Amino acid sequence: MGASITFLMYHELELPGRPLVQSDAGYVRYILSLESFKSQIRWLQQNGWRGLSVGEALRYPEGKSVAITFDDGCETDLIVAAPVLKENGFNATFYVTAGFIGKAGYLSSAQLRELRALDFEIGCHSMTHAYLDDLSPADLRREISDAGKNIAGMIGHGVEHFSCPGGRYSATAIEVAKASGYQSLATSRARANSTATNPFLLGRVAVLRGTENAGFERICSGEALAKMRWMESARGAARKLLGNALYDRVRGQILRER
Ligand SMILES: [Zn+2]
């Protein structure tokens, strides 16, 4: 049995005076300040952890490692996260939403190439950020296969890893990802991965705004994941009951009222 590795999920990072690409509570919940991100990466580095790309992590090296992933393809991937990762000798995978490339606040195609030239791994996070569990096979091909080809064309390199918008997926989505030539598909299920994990059902843990260093340490070591899985099954049941659209509205309402 090889190492068990937590795959961390980050999003846009917040810089003083710089507007985020979205401002609703459901989005901001996933946004860390540059300072929190830096302190987490430094903590990893100082405590003997390695930060890996998804491709590296899937070889499950021995020793303390986390996979570091970013979703959505925001501009802060390059201008904020990349320098911090490089300073600490860490790799990462940036899952990019193909249809967002070049929009305000997101990476341009030139910036995406720059990220790739820094030796970071580029993955795909769909075409339009649609939830995959609601889609027809034709739409799934566009969101999964066409999106990956678009990104590969821009960076001049194959795209081997896919992450699901909103963590939503279906058996058909997994089949389409396999048929499109991907090597893995990442969900948002709060579990660490190991050689026993199906690479098309990778667990990933969102690092939320306000995560303190103690909590972060428990995420990386895997200790915090059992409680997260319990909350996740409650959310999953609510989503099944309400459907995606209504669930998001209700959840947004609850977050606003907090
Ligand atoms: Zn996303």
CSV table of C-alpha atoms and ligand atoms in Angstrom, one decimal:
chain,number,residue,atom,x,y,z
A,1,MET,CA,0.0,0.0,0.0
A,2,GLY,CA,1.6,3.3,-1.1
A,3,ALA,CA,1.2,6.7,0.3
A,4,SER,CA,-2.2,8.3,0.9
A,5,ILE,CA,-2.3,11.8,-0.6
A,6,THR,CA,-4.7,14.7,0.0
A,7,PHE,CA,-5.5,16.6,-3.1
A,8,LEU,CA,-6.0,20.3,-2.1
A,9,MET,CA,-8.4,22.5,-4.2
A,10,TYR,CA,-7.9,26.2,-4.4
A,11,HIS,CA,-9.6,28.9,-6.5
A,12,GLU,CA,-9.0,32.5,-7.2
A,13,LEU,CA,-6.8,34.3,-4.6
A,14,GLU,CA,-7.6,37.7,-3.2
A,15,LEU,CA,-5.3,40.6,-3.4
A,16,PRO,CA,-5.9,44.0,-1.6
A,17,GLY,CA,-7.7,46.4,-4.0
A,18,ARG,CA,-8.3,43.8,-6.7
A,19,PRO,CA,-12.0,42.8,-7.4
A,20,LEU,CA,-12.8,39.1,-7.5
A,21,VAL,CA,-14.4,37.7,-10.7
A,22,GLN,CA,-17.6,36.9,-8.7
A,23,SER,CA,-18.8,38.4,-5.5
A,24,ASP,CA,-21.7,36.1,-4.2
A,25,ALA,CA,-21.2,34.4,-0.9
A,26,GLY,CA,-21.2,30.9,-2.5
A,27,TYR,CA,-18.1,32.0,-4.5
A,28,VAL,CA,-16.3,34.0,-1.9
A,29,ARG,CA,-16.4,31.1,0.5
A,30,TYR,CA,-13.8,29.4,-1.7
A,31,ILE,CA,-11.5,32.5,-2.0
A,32,LEU,CA,-8.4,32.8,0.2
A,33,SER,CA,-6.3,35.9,0.6
A,34,LEU,CA,-2.8,35.8,-0.8
A,35,GLU,CA,-1.5,36.0,2.9
A,36,SER,CA,-3.4,32.8,3.9
A,37,PHE,CA,-2.3,31.0,0.8
A,38,LYS,CA,1.3,32.0,1.4
A,39,SER,CA,1.2,30.9,5.0
A,40,GLN,CA,-0.3,27.5,4.1
A,41,ILE,CA,2.4,26.9,1.4
A,42,ARG,CA,5.1,28.0,3.8
A,43,TRP,CA,3.8,25.8,6.5
A,44,LEU,CA,3.9,22.8,4.2
A,45,GLN,CA,7.4,23.6,3.1
A,46,GLN,CA,8.7,24.2,6.6
A,47,ASN,CA,7.2,20.9,7.8
A,48,GLY,CA,8.7,18.6,5.3
A,49,TRP,CA,5.7,18.3,2.9
A,50,ARG,CA,6.1,18.3,-0.9
A,51,GLY,CA,3.6,20.0,-3.2
A,52,LEU,CA,2.9,17.9,-6.3
A,53,SER,CA,0.9,18.2,-9.6
A,54,VAL,CA,-1.9,15.7,-10.1
A,55,GLY,CA,0.3,13.7,-12.6
A,56,GLU,CA,3.1,13.5,-10.0
A,57,ALA,CA,0.7,12.6,-7.1
A,58,LEU,CA,-0.9,9.8,-9.1
A,59,ARG,CA,2.5,8.0,-8.9
A,60,TYR,CA,1.9,8.0,-5.1
A,61,PRO,CA,5.5,8.7,-4.0
A,62,GLU,CA,6.4,7.8,-0.4
A,63,GLY,CA,6.8,10.6,2.1
A,64,LYS,CA,4.6,13.5,3.1
A,65,SER,CA,3.0,15.0,0.0
A,66,VAL,CA,-0.1,16.9,-1.1
A,67,ALA,CA,-1.4,17.6,-4.6
A,68,ILE,CA,-2.0,21.3,-5.1
A,69,THR,CA,-4.8,22.1,-7.6
A,70,PHE,CA,-6.6,25.3,-8.7
A,71,ASP,CA,-10.0,25.4,-10.4
A,72,ASP,CA,-11.5,27.9,-12.9
A,73,GLY,CA,-8.3,29.4,-14.5
A,74,CYS,CA,-8.3,32.8,-12.8
A,75,GLU,CA,-5.6,35.3,-13.6
A,76,THR,CA,-4.3,35.1,-10.0
A,77,ASP,CA,-3.2,31.5,-10.8
A,78,LEU,CA,-0.2,33.0,-12.7
A,79,ILE,CA,0.3,36.4,-11.0
A,80,VAL,CA,-0.2,35.3,-7.4
A,81,ALA,CA,-0.1,31.5,-6.9
A,82,ALA,CA,2.7,30.6,-9.3
A,83,PRO,CA,5.4,32.7,-7.7
A,84,VAL,CA,4.6,31.5,-4.2
A,85,LEU,CA,4.7,27.9,-5.4
A,86,LYS,CA,7.9,28.4,-7.2
A,87,GLU,CA,9.6,30.1,-4.2
A,88,ASN,CA,8.8,27.0,-2.2
A,89,GLY,CA,9.8,24.5,-4.9
A,90,PHE,CA,6.2,23.2,-5.3
A,91,ASN,CA,4.4,22.0,-8.4
A,92,ALA,CA,0.7,22.2,-9.0
A,93,THR,CA,-2.1,21.5,-11.5
A,94,PHE,CA,-4.2,24.4,-12.8
A,95,TYR,CA,-7.6,23.2,-14.1
A,96,VAL,CA,-8.8,25.8,-16.5
A,97,THR,CA,-12.3,26.5,-17.8
A,98,ALA,CA,-11.8,26.7,-21.6
A,99,GLY,CA,-14.6,29.2,-22.3
A,100,PHE,CA,-13.4,31.6,-19.6
A,101,ILE,CA,-9.9,32.1,-21.1
A,102,GLY,CA,-9.4,35.7,-22.1
A,103,LYS,CA,-12.3,37.1,-20.0
A,104,ALA,CA,-11.7,39.8,-17.4
A,105,GLY,CA,-10.1,38.3,-14.3
A,106,TYR,CA,-9.3,35.0,-16.0
A,107,LEU,CA,-6.0,33.9,-17.7
A,108,SER,CA,-5.5,34.9,-21.3
A,109,SER,CA,-4.1,32.3,-23.7
A,110,ALA,CA,-0.7,33.9,-23.5
A,111,GLN,CA,-0.8,33.7,-19.6
A,112,LEU,CA,-1.9,30.1,-19.8
A,113,ARG,CA,1.2,29.4,-22.0
A,114,GLU,CA,3.3,31.2,-19.5
A,115,LEU,CA,2.0,29.0,-16.7
A,116,ARG,CA,2.8,25.9,-18.7
A,117,ALA,CA,6.3,27.3,-19.5
A,118,LEU,CA,6.9,27.5,-15.8
A,119,ASP,CA,6.5,23.7,-15.8
A,120,PHE,CA,3.1,23.7,-14.0
A,121,GLU,CA,0.6,21.1,-15.2
A,122,ILE,CA,-2.5,22.4,-17.0
A,123,GLY,CA,-5.8,20.5,-16.6
A,124,CYS,CA,-9.3,21.0,-17.9
A,125,HIS,CA,-12.3,22.3,-15.9
A,126,SER,CA,-14.9,22.1,-18.7
A,127,MET,CA,-15.9,24.5,-21.4
A,128,THR,CA,-18.6,26.7,-19.7
A,129,HIS,CA,-18.4,25.5,-16.0
A,130,ALA,CA,-21.7,23.7,-16.5
A,131,TYR,CA,-22.7,21.0,-13.9
A,132,LEU,CA,-22.0,17.7,-15.6
A,133,ASP,CA,-24.7,15.7,-13.9
A,134,ASP,CA,-27.4,17.6,-15.8
A,135,LEU,CA,-26.1,17.3,-19.3
A,136,SER,CA,-26.8,15.3,-22.5
A,137,PRO,CA,-24.0,13.1,-24.0
A,138,ALA,CA,-23.5,15.7,-26.8
A,139,ASP,CA,-23.1,18.5,-24.2
A,140,LEU,CA,-20.8,16.3,-22.2
A,141,ARG,CA,-18.5,15.8,-25.2
A,142,ARG,CA,-18.4,19.6,-25.6
A,143,GLU,CA,-17.7,20.3,-22.0
A,144,ILE,CA,-15.2,17.5,-21.5
A,145,SER,CA,-13.6,16.5,-24.9
A,146,ASP,CA,-13.8,19.8,-26.9
A,147,ALA,CA,-12.7,21.9,-23.9
A,148,GLY,CA,-9.6,19.8,-23.4
A,149,LYS,CA,-8.7,20.0,-27.0
A,150,ASN,CA,-9.1,23.8,-27.0
A,151,ILE,CA,-6.7,24.1,-24.1
A,152,ALA,CA,-4.3,21.6,-25.5
A,153,GLY,CA,-4.2,23.6,-28.8
A,154,MET,CA,-3.4,26.8,-26.8
A,155,ILE,CA,-0.5,25.3,-24.8
A,156,GLY,CA,0.8,22.9,-27.4
A,157,HIS,CA,0.7,20.1,-25.0
A,158,GLY,CA,-1.8,17.3,-24.1
A,159,VAL,CA,-4.3,17.8,-21.3
A,160,GLU,CA,-4.5,14.7,-19.2
A,161,HIS,CA,-6.5,15.7,-16.1
A,162,PHE,CA,-10.0,16.9,-15.7
A,163,SER,CA,-11.9,18.4,-12.7
A,164,CYS,CA,-15.6,18.7,-12.4
A,165,PRO,CA,-17.3,22.1,-12.0
A,166,GLY,CA,-19.1,22.2,-8.6
A,167,GLY,CA,-17.8,18.7,-8.0
A,168,ARG,CA,-20.9,17.3,-10.0
A,169,TYR,CA,-20.4,14.3,-12.2
A,170,SER,CA,-22.2,11.2,-13.5
A,171,ALA,CA,-21.3,7.8,-14.8
A,172,THR,CA,-21.7,9.1,-18.4
A,173,ALA,CA,-19.4,12.1,-17.6
A,174,ILE,CA,-16.7,9.6,-16.4
A,175,GLU,CA,-17.2,7.5,-19.6
A,176,VAL,CA,-16.8,10.6,-21.8
A,177,ALA,CA,-13.7,11.7,-19.9
A,178,LYS,CA,-12.1,8.2,-20.4
A,179,ALA,CA,-13.0,8.1,-24.1
A,180,SER,CA,-11.6,11.6,-24.5
A,181,GLY,CA,-8.1,10.4,-23.4
A,182,TYR,CA,-7.9,11.9,-19.9
A,183,GLN,CA,-5.9,10.0,-17.3
A,184,SER,CA,-8.0,11.2,-14.3
A,185,LEU,CA,-11.1,13.0,-13.2
A,186,ALA,CA,-11.2,14.9,-9.9
A,187,THR,CA,-14.4,15.3,-7.9
A,188,SER,CA,-14.9,17.4,-4.7
A,189,ARG,CA,-15.4,14.3,-2.5
A,190,ALA,CA,-13.5,14.9,0.7
A,191,ARG,CA,-11.2,12.0,0.8
A,192,ALA,CA,-7.5,11.4,0.4
A,193,ASN,CA,-6.4,9.2,-2.6
A,194,SER,CA,-4.1,6.2,-2.8
A,195,THR,CA,-3.1,3.5,-5.2
A,196,ALA,CA,-6.5,1.9,-4.3
A,197,THR,CA,-8.4,5.0,-5.6
A,198,ASN,CA,-10.1,4.9,-9.0
A,199,PRO,CA,-8.3,7.8,-10.9
A,200,PHE,CA,-11.7,8.8,-12.4
A,201,LEU,CA,-13.1,9.4,-8.9
A,202,LEU,CA,-10.3,11.3,-7.3
A,203,GLY,CA,-11.2,12.9,-4.0
A,204,ARG,CA,-10.3,16.6,-3.5
A,205,VAL,CA,-10.6,18.9,-0.5
A,206,ALA,CA,-11.5,22.6,-0.9
A,207,VAL,CA,-9.4,24.9,1.2
A,208,LEU,CA,-12.0,27.4,2.3
A,209,ARG,CA,-11.7,31.1,3.3
A,210,GLY,CA,-10.7,31.4,6.9
A,211,THR,CA,-9.1,28.0,7.2
A,212,GLU,CA,-6.6,28.4,10.0
A,213,ASN,CA,-3.2,26.7,10.0
A,214,ALA,CA,-4.4,24.1,12.5
A,215,GLY,CA,-7.3,23.2,10.3
A,216,PHE,CA,-5.1,23.2,7.3
A,217,GLU,CA,-2.7,20.7,8.9
A,218,ARG,CA,-5.6,18.4,9.7
A,219,ILE,CA,-6.8,18.5,6.1
A,220,CYS,CA,-3.3,17.7,4.7
A,221,SER,CA,-2.8,14.8,7.2
A,222,GLY,CA,-6.3,13.5,6.3
A,223,GLU,CA,-7.6,13.8,9.9
A,224,ALA,CA,-10.3,16.4,9.1
A,225,LEU,CA,-11.8,14.4,6.2
A,226,ALA,CA,-14.2,12.1,8.1
A,227,LYS,CA,-16.3,15.0,9.4
A,228,MET,CA,-16.2,16.7,5.9
A,229,ARG,CA,-17.5,13.5,4.4
A,230,TRP,CA,-20.5,13.5,6.8
A,231,MET,CA,-21.4,17.1,5.9
A,232,GLU,CA,-20.9,16.2,2.2
A,233,SER,CA,-23.4,13.3,2.4
A,234,ALA,CA,-26.0,15.7,4.0
A,235,ARG,CA,-25.4,18.2,1.2
A,236,GLY,CA,-25.6,15.5,-1.4
A,237,ALA,CA,-29.0,14.3,0.0
A,238,ALA,CA,-30.3,17.9,-0.1
A,239,ARG,CA,-29.2,18.3,-3.7
A,240,LYS,CA,-30.9,15.1,-4.8
A,241,LEU,CA,-34.1,16.3,-3.2
A,242,LEU,CA,-34.0,19.8,-4.6
A,243,GLY,CA,-32.2,19.5,-7.9
A,244,ASN,CA,-29.1,21.5,-8.8
A,245,ALA,CA,-30.7,24.9,-9.6
A,246,LEU,CA,-32.9,25.0,-6.5
A,247,TYR,CA,-30.2,23.7,-4.3
A,248,ASP,CA,-27.8,26.5,-5.4
A,249,ARG,CA,-30.5,29.1,-4.7
A,250,VAL,CA,-31.3,27.8,-1.2
A,251,ARG,CA,-27.6,27.4,-0.4
A,252,GLY,CA,-26.8,31.0,-1.6
A,253,GLN,CA,-29.7,32.3,0.6
A,254,ILE,CA,-28.3,30.4,3.7
A,255,LEU,CA,-24.8,31.7,3.1
A,256,ARG,CA,-26.0,35.3,2.7
A,257,GLU,CA,-28.0,35.1,6.0
A,258,ARG,CA,-24.9,33.9,8.0
B,1,ZN,ZN,-15.0,25.7,-10.7
